[in-house]
C-alpha positions as CSV (number, residue, x, y, z in Angstrom):
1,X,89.5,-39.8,146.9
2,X,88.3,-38.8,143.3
3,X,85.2,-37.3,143.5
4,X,83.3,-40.4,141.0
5,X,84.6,-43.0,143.6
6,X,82.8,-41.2,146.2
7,X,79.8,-40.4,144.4
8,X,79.7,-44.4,143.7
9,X,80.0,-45.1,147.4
10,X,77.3,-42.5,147.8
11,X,75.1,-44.0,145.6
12,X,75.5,-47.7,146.8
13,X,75.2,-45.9,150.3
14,X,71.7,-44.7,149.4
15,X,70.9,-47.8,147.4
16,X,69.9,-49.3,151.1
17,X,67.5,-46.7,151.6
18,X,63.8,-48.5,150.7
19,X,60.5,-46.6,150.3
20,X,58.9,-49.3,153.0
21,X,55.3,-49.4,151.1
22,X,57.7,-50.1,147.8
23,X,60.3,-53.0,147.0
24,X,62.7,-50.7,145.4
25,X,65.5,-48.2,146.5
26,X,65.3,-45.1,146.9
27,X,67.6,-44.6,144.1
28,X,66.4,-46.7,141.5
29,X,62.8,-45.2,142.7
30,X,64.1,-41.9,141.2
31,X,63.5,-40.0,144.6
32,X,67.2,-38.6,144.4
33,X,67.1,-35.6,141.6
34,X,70.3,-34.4,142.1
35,X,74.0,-35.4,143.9
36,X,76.8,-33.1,143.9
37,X,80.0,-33.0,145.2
38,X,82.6,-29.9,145.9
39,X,86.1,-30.0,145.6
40,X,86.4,-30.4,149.6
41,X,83.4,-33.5,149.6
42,X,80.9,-31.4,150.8
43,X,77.7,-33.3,149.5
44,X,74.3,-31.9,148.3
45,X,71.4,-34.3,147.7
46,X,68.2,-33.1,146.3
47,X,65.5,-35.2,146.8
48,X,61.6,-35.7,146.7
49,X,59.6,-38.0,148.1
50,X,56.9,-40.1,146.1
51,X,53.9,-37.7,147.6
52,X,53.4,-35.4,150.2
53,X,51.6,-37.3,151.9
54,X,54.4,-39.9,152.1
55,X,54.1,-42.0,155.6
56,X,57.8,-41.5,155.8
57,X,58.4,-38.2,154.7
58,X,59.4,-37.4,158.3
59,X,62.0,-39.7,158.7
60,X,63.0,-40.7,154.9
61,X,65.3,-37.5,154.3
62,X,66.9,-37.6,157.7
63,X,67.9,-41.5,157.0
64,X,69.2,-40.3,153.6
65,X,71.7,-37.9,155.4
66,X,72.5,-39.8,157.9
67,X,73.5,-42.6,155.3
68,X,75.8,-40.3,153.4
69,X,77.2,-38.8,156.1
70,X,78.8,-42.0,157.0
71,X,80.1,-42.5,153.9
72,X,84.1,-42.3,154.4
73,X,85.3,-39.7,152.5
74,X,82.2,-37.3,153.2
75,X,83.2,-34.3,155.3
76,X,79.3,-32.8,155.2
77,X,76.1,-33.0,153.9
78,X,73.3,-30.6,153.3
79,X,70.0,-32.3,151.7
80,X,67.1,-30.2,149.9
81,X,63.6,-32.2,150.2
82,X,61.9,-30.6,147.1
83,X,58.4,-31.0,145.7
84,X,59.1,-29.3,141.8
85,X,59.5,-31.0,139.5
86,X,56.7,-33.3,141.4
87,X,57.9,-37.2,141.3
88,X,56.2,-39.6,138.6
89,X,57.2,-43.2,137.5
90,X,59.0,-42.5,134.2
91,X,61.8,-41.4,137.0
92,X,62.4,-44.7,137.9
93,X,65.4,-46.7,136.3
94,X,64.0,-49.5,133.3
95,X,65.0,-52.5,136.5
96,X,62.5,-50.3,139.2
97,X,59.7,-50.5,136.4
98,X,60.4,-54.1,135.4
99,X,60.2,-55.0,138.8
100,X,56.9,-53.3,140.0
101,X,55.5,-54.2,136.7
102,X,55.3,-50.6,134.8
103,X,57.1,-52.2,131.8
């Protein structure tokens, strides 16, 4: 599989994923800061959560993996919950903002 087709399956994977005190993905919420794929689809995910304090921050990254991991195609995952660069709104896509009503 070429490696954009999986990263779009990947992405639309994690586009199910929502932040449960926000009616927005996870993805269009900005929390994913990075998504890479090797040449054997081994799949990093960098992500951050929208505070530290985050009622889900137990449980949102392991959903994340587990999402990806059943992507077909994925032969592993390894995801990096990070806290640097800290997460603000202007990381959320122009249709996240128009929605919660930051534009």
């Amino acid at each position: 599989m070429e490696t954009a087709q999986l990263e779009g399956r990947i992405i639309e994977a994690i586009s199910t994923i929502y932040d449960p005190e926000i009616p927005v993905n996870i993805y269009e919420l900005g929390l994913i800061y990075d998504l890479s794929i090797t040449a054997d689809d081994r799949v990093r995910v960098e992500m951050t959560l929208t505070s530290p304090a985050c009622p889900v921050a137990g449980s949102l990254p392991g959903e994340v993996e587990q999402k990806v991991r059943e992507v077909d195609g994925v032969q592993d995952v390894a995801l990096e919950l990070v806290w640097d660069p800290p997460w603000t709104p202007e990381r959320m896509t122009e249709a996240a903002r128009l929605e919660l009503g930051f534009m």
